[in-house]
XYZ file of C-alpha atoms in Angstrom:
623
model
C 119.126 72.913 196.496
C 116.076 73.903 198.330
C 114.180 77.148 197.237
C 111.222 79.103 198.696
C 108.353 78.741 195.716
C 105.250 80.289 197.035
C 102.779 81.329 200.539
C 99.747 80.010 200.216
C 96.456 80.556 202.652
C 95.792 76.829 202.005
C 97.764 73.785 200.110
C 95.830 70.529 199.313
C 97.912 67.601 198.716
C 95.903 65.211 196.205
C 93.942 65.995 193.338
C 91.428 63.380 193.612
C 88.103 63.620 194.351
C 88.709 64.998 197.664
C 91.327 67.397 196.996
C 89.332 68.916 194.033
C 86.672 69.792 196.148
C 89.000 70.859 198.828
C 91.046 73.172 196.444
C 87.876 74.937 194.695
C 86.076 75.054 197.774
C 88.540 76.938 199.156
C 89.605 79.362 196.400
C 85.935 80.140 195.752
C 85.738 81.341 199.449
C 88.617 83.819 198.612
C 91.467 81.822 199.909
C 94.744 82.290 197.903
C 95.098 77.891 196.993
C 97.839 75.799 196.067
C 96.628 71.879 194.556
C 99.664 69.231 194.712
C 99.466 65.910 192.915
C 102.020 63.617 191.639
C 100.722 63.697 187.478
C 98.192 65.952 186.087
C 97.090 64.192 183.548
C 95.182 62.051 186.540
C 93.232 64.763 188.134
C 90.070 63.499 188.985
C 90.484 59.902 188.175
C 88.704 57.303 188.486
C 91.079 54.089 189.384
C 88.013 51.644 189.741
C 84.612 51.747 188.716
C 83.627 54.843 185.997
C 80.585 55.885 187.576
C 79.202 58.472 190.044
C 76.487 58.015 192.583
C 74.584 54.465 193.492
C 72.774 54.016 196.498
C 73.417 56.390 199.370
C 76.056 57.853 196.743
C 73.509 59.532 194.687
C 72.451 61.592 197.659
C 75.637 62.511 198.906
C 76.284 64.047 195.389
C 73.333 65.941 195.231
C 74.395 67.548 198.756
C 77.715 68.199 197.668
C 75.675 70.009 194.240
C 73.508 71.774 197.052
C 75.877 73.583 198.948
C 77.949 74.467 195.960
C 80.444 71.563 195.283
C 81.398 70.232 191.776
C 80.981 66.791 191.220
C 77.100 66.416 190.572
C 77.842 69.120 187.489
C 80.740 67.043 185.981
C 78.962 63.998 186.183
C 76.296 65.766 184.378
C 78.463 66.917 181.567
C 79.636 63.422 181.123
C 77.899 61.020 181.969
C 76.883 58.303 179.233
C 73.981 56.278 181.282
C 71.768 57.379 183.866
C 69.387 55.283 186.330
C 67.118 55.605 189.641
C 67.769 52.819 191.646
C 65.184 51.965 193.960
C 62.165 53.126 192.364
C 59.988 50.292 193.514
C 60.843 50.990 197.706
C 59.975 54.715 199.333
C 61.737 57.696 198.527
C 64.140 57.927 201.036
C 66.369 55.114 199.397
C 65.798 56.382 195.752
C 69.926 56.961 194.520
C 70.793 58.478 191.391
C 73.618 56.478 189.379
C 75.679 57.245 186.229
C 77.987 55.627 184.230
C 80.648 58.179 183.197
C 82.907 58.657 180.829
C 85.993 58.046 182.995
C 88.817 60.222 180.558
C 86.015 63.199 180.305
C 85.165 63.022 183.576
C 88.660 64.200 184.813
C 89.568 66.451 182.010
C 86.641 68.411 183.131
C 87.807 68.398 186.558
C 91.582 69.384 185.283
C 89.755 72.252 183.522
C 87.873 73.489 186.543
C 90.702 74.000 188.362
C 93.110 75.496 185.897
C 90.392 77.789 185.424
C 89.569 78.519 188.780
C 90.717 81.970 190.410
C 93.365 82.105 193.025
C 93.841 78.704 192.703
C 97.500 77.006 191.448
C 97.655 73.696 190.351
C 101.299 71.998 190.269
C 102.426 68.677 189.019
C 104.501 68.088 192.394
C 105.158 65.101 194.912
C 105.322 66.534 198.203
C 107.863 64.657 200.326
C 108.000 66.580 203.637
C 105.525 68.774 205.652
C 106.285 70.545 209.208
C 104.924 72.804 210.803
C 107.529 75.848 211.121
C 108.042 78.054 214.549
C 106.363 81.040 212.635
C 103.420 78.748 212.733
C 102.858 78.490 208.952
C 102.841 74.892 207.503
C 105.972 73.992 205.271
C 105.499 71.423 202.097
C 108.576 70.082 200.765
C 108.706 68.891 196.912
C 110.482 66.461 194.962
C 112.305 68.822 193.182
C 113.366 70.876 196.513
C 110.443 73.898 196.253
C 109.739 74.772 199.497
C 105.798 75.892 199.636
C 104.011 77.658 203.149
C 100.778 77.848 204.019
C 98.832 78.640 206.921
C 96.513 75.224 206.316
C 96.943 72.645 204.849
C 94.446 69.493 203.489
C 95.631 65.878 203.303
C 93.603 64.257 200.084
C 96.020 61.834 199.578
C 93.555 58.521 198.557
C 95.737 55.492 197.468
C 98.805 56.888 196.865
C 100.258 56.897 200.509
C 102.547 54.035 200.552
C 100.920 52.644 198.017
C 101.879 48.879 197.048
C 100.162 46.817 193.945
C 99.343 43.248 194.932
C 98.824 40.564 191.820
C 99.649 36.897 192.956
C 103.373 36.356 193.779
C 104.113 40.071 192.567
C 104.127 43.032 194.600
C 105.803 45.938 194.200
C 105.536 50.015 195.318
C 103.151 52.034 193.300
C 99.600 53.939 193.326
C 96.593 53.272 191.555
C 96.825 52.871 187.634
C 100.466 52.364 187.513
C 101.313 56.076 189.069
C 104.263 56.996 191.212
C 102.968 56.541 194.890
C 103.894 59.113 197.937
C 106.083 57.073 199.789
C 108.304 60.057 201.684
C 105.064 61.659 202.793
C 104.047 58.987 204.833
C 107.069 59.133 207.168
C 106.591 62.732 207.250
C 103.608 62.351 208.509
C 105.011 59.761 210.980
C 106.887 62.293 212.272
C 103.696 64.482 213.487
C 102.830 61.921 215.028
C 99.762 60.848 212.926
C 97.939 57.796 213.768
C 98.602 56.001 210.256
C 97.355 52.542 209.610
C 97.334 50.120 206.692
C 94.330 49.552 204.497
C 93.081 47.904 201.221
C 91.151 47.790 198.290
C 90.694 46.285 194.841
C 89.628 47.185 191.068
C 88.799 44.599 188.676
C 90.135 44.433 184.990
C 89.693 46.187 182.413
C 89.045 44.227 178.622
C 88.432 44.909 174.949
C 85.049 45.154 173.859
C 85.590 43.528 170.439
C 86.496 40.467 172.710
C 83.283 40.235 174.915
C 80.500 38.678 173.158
C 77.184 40.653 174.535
C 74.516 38.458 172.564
C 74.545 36.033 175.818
C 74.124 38.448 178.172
C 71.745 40.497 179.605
C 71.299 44.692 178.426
C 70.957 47.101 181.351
C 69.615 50.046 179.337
C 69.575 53.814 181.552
C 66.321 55.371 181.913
C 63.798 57.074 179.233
C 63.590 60.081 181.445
C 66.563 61.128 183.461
C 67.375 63.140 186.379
C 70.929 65.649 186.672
C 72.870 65.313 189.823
C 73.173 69.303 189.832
C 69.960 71.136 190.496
C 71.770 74.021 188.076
C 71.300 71.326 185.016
C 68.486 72.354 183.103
C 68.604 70.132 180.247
C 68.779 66.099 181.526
C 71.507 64.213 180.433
C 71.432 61.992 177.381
C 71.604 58.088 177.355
C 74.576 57.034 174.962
C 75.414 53.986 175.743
C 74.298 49.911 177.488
C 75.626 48.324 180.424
C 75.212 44.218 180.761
C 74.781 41.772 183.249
C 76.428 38.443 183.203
C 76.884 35.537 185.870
C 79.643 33.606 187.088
C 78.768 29.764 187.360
C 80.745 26.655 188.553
C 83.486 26.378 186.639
C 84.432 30.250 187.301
C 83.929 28.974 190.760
C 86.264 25.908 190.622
C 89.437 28.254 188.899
C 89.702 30.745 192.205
C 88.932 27.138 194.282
C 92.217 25.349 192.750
C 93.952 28.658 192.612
C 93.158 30.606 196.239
C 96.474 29.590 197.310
C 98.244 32.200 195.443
C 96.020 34.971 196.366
C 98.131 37.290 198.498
C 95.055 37.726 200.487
C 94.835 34.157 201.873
C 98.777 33.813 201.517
C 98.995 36.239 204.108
C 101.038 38.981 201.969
C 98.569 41.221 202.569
C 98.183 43.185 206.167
C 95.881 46.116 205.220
C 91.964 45.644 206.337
C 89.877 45.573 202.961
C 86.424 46.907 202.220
C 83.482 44.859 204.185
C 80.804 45.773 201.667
C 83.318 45.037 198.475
C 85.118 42.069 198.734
C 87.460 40.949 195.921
C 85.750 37.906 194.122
C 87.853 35.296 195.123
C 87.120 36.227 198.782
C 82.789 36.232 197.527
C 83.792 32.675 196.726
C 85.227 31.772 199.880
C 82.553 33.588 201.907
C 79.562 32.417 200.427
C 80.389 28.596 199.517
C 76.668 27.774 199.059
C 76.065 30.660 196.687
C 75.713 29.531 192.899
C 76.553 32.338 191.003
C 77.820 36.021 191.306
C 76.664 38.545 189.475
C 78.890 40.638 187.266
C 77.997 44.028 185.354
C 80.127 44.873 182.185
C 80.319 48.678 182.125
C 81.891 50.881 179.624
C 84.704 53.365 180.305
C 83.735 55.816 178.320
C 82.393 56.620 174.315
C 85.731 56.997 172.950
C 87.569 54.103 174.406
C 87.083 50.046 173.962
C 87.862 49.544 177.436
C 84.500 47.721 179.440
C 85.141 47.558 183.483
C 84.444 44.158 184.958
C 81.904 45.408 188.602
C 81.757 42.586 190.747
C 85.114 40.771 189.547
C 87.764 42.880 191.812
C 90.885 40.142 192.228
C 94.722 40.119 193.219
C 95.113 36.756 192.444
C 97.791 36.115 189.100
C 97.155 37.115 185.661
C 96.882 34.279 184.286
C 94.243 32.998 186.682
C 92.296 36.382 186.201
C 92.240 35.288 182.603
C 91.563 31.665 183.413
C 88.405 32.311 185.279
C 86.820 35.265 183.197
C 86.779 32.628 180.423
C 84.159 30.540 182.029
C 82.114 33.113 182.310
C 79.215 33.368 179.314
C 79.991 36.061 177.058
C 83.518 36.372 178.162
C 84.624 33.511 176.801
C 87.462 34.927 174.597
C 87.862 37.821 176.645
C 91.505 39.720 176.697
C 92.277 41.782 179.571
C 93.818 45.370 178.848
C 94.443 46.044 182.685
C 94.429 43.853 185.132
C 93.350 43.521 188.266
C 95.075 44.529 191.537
C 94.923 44.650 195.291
C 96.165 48.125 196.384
C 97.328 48.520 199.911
C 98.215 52.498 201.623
C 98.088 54.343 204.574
C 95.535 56.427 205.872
C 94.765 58.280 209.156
C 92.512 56.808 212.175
C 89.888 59.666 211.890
C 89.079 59.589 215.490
C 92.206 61.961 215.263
C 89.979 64.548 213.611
C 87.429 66.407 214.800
C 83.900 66.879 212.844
C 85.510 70.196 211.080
C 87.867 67.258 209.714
C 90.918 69.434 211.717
C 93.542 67.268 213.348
C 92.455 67.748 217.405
C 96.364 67.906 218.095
C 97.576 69.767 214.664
C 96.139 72.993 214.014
C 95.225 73.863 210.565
C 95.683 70.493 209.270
C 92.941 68.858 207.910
C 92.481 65.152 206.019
C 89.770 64.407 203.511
C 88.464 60.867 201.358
C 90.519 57.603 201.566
C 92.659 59.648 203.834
C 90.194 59.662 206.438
C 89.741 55.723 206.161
C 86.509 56.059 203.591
C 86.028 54.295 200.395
C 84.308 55.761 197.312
C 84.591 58.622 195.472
C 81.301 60.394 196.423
C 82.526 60.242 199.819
C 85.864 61.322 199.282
C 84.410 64.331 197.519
C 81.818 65.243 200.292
C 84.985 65.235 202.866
C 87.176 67.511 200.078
C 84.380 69.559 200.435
C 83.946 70.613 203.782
C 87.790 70.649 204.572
C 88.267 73.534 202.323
C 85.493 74.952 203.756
C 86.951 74.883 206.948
C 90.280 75.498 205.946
C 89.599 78.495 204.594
C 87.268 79.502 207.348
C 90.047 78.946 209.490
C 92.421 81.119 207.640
C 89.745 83.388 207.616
C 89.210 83.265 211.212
C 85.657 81.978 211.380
C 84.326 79.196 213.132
C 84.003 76.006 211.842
C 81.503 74.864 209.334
C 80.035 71.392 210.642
C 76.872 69.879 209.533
C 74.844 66.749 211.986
C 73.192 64.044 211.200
C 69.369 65.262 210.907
C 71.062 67.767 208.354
C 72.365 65.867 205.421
C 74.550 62.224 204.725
C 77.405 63.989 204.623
C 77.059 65.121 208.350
C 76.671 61.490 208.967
C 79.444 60.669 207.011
C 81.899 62.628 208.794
C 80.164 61.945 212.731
C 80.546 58.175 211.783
C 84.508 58.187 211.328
C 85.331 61.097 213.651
C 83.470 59.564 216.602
C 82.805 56.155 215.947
C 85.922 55.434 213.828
C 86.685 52.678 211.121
C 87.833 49.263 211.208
C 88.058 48.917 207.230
C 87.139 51.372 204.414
C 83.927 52.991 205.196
C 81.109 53.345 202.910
C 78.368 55.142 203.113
C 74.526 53.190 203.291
C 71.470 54.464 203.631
C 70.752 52.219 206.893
C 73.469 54.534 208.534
C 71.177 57.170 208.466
C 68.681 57.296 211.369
C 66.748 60.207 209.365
C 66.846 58.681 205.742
C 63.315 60.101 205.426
C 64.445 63.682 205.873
C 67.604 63.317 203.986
C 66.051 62.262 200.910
C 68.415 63.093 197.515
C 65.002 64.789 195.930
C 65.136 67.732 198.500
C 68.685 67.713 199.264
C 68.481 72.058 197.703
C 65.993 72.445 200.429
C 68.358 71.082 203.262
C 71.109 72.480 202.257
C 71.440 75.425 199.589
C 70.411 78.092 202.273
C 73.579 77.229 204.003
C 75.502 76.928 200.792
C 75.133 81.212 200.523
C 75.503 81.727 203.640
C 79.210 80.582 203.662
C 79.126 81.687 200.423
C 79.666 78.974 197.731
C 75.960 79.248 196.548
C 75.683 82.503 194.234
C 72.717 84.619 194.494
C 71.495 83.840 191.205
C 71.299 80.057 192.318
C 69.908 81.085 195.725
C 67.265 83.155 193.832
C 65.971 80.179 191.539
C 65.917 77.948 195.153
C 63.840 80.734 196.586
C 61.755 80.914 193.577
C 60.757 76.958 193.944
C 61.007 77.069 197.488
C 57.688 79.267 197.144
C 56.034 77.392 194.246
C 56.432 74.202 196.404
C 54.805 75.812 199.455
C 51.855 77.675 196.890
C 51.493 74.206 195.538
C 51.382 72.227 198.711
C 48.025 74.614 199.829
C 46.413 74.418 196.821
C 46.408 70.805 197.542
C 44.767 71.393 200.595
C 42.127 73.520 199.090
C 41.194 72.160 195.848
C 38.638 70.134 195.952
C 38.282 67.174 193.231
C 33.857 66.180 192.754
C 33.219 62.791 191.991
C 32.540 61.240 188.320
C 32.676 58.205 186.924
C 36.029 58.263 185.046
C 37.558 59.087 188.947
C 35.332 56.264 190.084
C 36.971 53.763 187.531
C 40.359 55.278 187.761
C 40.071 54.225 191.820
C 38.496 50.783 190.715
C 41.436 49.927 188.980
C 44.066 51.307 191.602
C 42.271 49.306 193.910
C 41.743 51.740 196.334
C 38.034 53.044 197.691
C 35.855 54.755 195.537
C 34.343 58.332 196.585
C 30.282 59.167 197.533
C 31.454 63.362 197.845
C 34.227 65.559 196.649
C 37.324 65.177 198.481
C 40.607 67.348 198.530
C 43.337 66.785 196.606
C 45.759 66.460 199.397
C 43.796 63.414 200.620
C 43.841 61.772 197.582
C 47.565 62.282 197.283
C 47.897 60.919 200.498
C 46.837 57.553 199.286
C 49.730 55.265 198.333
C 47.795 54.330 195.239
C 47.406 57.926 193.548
C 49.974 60.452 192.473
C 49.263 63.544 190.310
C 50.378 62.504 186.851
C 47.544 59.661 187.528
C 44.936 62.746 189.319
C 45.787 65.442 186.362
C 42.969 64.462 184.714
C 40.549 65.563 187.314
C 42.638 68.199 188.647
C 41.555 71.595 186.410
C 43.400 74.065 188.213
C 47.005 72.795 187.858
C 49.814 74.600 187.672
C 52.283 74.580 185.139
C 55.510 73.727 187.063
C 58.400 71.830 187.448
C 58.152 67.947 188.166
C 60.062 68.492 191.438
C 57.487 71.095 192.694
C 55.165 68.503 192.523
C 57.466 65.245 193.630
C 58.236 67.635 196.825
C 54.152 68.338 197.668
C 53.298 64.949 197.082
C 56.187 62.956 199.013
C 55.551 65.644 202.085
C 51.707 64.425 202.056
C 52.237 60.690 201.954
C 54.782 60.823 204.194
C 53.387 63.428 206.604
C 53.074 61.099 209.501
C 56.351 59.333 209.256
C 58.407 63.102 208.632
C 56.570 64.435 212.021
C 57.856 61.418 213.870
C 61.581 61.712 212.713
C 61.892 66.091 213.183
C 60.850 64.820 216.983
C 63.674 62.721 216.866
C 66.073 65.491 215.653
C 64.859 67.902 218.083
C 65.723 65.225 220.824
C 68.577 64.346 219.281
C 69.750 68.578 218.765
C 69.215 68.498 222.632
C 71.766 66.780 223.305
C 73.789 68.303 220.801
C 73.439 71.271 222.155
C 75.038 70.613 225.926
C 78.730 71.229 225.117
C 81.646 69.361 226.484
C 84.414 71.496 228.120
C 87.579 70.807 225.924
C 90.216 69.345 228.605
C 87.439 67.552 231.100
C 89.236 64.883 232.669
C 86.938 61.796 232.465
C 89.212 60.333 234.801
C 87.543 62.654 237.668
C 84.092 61.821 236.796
C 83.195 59.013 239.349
C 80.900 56.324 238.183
C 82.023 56.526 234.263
C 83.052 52.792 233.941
C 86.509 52.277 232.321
C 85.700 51.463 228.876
C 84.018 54.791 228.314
C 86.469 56.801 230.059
C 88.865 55.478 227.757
C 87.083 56.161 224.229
C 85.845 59.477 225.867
C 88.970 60.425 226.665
C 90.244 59.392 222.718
C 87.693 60.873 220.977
C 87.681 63.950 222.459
C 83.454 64.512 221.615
C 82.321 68.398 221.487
C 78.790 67.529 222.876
C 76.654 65.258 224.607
C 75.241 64.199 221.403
C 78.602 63.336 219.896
C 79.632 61.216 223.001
C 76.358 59.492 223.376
C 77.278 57.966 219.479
C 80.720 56.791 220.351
C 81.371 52.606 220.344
C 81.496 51.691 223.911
C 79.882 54.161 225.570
C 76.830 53.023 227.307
C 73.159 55.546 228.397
C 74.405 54.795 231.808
C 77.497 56.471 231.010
C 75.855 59.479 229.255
C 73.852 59.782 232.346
C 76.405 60.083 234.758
C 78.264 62.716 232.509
C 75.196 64.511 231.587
C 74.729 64.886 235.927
C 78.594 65.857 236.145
C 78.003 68.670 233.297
C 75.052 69.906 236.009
C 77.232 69.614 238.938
C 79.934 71.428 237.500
C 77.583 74.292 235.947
C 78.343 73.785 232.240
């Protein structure tokens, strides 16, 4: 028998990555919160690989950190290897990357929001949701509760009609052997939600007394270490090795003799899988001519034997899985503890949202993560995040919260799937980014913290201690200008060796920083009036001088581009009406629904012509 439970000013559905973010977000901004997922002893799980960050990933978590999110301080607390990546290109692509303890990881996250005010977390499969003629949303249970609330976010990853694929057997389930959502998606069927069917993979797990890591190749984290969260003041600790291993012939000639009883070649599988993480059997039918694959043996965790296989992700049977792993050095008496699946679910076309990640046709419904047709957990966290900003803006009756691309990776994030759309599971790159020298992850507390207080997720003491560095970077930056370094031989040989011209006068710091050869732990020497400060003070002054040029070029970009931005599109203009718009552009105008000139100009299929000829309607019209 049904029963009203509870009103809430927001209900997230999913406890993933996305709906954590959501849920705190939200009850942190003074929303009363209610956080639904099927078990919650998987809150903040990690179904595939235990790590946080990578490339592009690193910086998105360091935004999310920046304007107040949560996942750069768990990772922190539990991470178990750190790394740079990139560290011999430019800045803009350095990524932060750590392996994490996987069962840590999401008891901290369990933690965070049993502790957090006004927030409720229930162990709950929600089965129905409607939108009532009071105008509240209404979320169905299980076990009959009836819940309100006046939004609502939609985090629900994998679970959404979830089906396991392993060779011949398939059968309805979510990630790690959980109870998928299956009533929700025909709920949401029902609203008339554009739902369509993707994919993706994990690899096994296996025993670490069975790998034999004498053959293969140690991956050690770094002797110094950066946090994700700016609020970490002591880096995290390196506890434990990763490996690298290589698949050769032999692995090769198993998945040959065996592809027909992959259900992704057999056809049993419909949804679109990841482009940029293909399971391996598909690497071997893609790339004939490639020798070997490479294939990383990561560890789950410090108290656990299980090691994560990245780079093997495979549906194909069991006993194939097995049979190929064995050819591979150092796994040659491997046992599997998990094995690998294909997962296939449901998610939302996000041209059907709108950059506040609203519905356009649903008001005060909002989707977030593999939802919204992403992959990856950094990105399903970004999304959480702003969605319970917004939804609780909303409920507060403030406007939307939306960030653009010169801002941060998340704003391109979320402009690449609401106006361009997704044909398989989006990832974030760097190359996405036209401004990946602004958006760097080192000064993602400059870009972004300032707007973290203002919508009030960054506390004043945090906004103090940005302030405070904020100034020491700008002091710093004209000292450099100032200071003037004489010549001596020790500088002379020190320039020798760099190979870069020697001096005949005194020259200014700045200008010596400015050459790609020096850097001030390599001037400090020479340099008698520095500072004590942080190493970020310094990493900010120095990357703004090298790169002075190159930053000027890309803010005229953004100011171009923010022109644009700024001419608004009347909601309801019938692109029907506006002559010389060819047909193609009418149509994805008309589907995407774009706020702004800017927005449209970015949409597949529309052409300069056509922004042209709507840019000289806008005129006509007077808007």
């Amino acid at each position: 028998m049904d029963y009203f439970a509870k009103q809430y000013d927001v209900a997230v559905i999913g406890a993933g990555h996305a709906g954590i973010e959501a849920g705190l977000a939200a009850a942190r901004l003074g929303c009363t919160v209610g956080v639904f997922t099927i078990n919650l002893d998987w809150i903040g799980n990690m179904p595939c690989n235990p790590s946080i960050g990578g490339t592009s990933k690193g910086h998105l978590v360091r935004e999310i950190d920046a304007l107040g999110g949560e996942m750069g301080k768990a990772a922190d607390k539990t991470e178990i290897q750190s790394r740079m990546l990139n560290r011999g290109k430019g800045p803009a692509v350095h990524s932060l990357r750590a392996q994490i303890d996987r069962r840590e990881y999401a008891k901290y996250m369990k933690h965070a929001l049993e502790r957090q005010e006004c927030l409720d977390v229930r162990q709950a499969e929600v089965i129905d949701l409607y939108r009532a003629d009071d105008g509240l949303w209404t979320l169905k249970t299980r076990l009959e509760a009836v819940y309100s609330a006046k939004c609502v976010v939609l985090a629900t990853g994998t679970f959404l009609g979830g089906r396991i694929y392993i060779g011949d057997v398939s059968y309805e389930s979510g990630p790690d052997g959980m109870f998928p959502a299956t009533a929700l998606s025909a709920a949401l069927k029902r609203l008339h939600i554009p739902l369509r069917r993707f994919k993706t993979g994990t690899p096994a797990r296996v025993n670490r007394r069975s790998v034999d890591f004498s053959v293969m190749e140690v991956q050690k984290g770094d002797e110094a270490t950066v946090p994700f969260s700016f609020d970490t003041e002591t880096p995290p600790e390196n506890k434990a090795d990763c490996y690298i291993t290589y698949t050769n012939d032999a692995t090769k000639q198993v998945i040959l003799e065996n592809i027909d009883s992959s259900p992704l070649y057999g056809g049993k599988i419909h949804g679109v899988g990841p482009r940029y993480c293909p399971s391996f059997e598909d690497k071997v039918m893609r790339f004939p001519d490639k020798e070997r694959h490479q294939l990383f043996v990561e560890p789950c965790g410090l108290d656990t034997e299980e090691m994560y296989l990245q780079g093997m992700s495979s549906s194909l049977p069991e006993a194939v899985q097995l049979q190929f792993l064995r050819t591979i050095p150092g796994l040659e008496h491997v046992e599997i503890m998990r094995t690998a699946y294909a997962i296939e679910y449901d998610c939302v076309d996000p041209l059907a949202l709108s950059p506040s990640l609203e519905f356009l046709d649903l008001e005060g419904l909002f989707g977030a993560g593999q939802f919204n047709g992403s992959s990856g957990y950094e990105e399903a966290a970004a999304q959480g995040l702003i969605a319970g900003i917004n939804a609780a803006r909303k409920v507060q009756g403030k406007d939307p919260f939306v960030l653009d691309r010169a801002t941060s990776y998340i704003g391109t994030l979320i402009d690449d799937l609401v106006t361009k759309g997704c044909a398989d599971p989006y990832r974030m790159m760097t190359s996405r980014s036209e401004y990946r020298l602004l958006l760097r992850q080192d000064n993602a507390d400059l870009r972004l913290t300032p707007m973290g207080h203002e919508i009030g997720l960054v506390s004043d003491e945090k906004y103090d201690r940005f302030l405070k560095k904020s100034a020491q970077i700008d002091a710093e930056r004209c000292r450099a200008e100032e200071t003037t370094i004489p010549p001596s031989d020790e500088l002379q040989a020190l320039l020798v060796s760099r190979e870069t011209s020697s001096m005949k006068t005194g020259m200014k710091l700045a200008e010596l920083l400015r050459r790609p050869q020096l850097d001030y732990d390599a001037l400090a020497p020479f340099d008698p009036t520095r500072p004590d400060l942080p190493n970020a003070v310094f990493e900010q002054v120095e990357i703004a001088l090298k790169y002075e040029g190159y930053i000027r070029r890309q803010e005229a970009q953004v100011r171009e581009m923010r022109r644009l931005e700024g001419k608004r599109i009347p909601e309801g203009i019938c692109y029907d009406s506006i002559e010389g718009l060819r047909l193609e552009a009418r149509e994805k105008l008309g589907k995407a629904r774009p706020q702004n000139v800017g927005q449209a100009s970015r949409i597949s299929g529309v052409s300069p012509a056509d922004i042209s000829v709507l840019l000289i309607y806008l005129a006509k019209e007077g808007y």
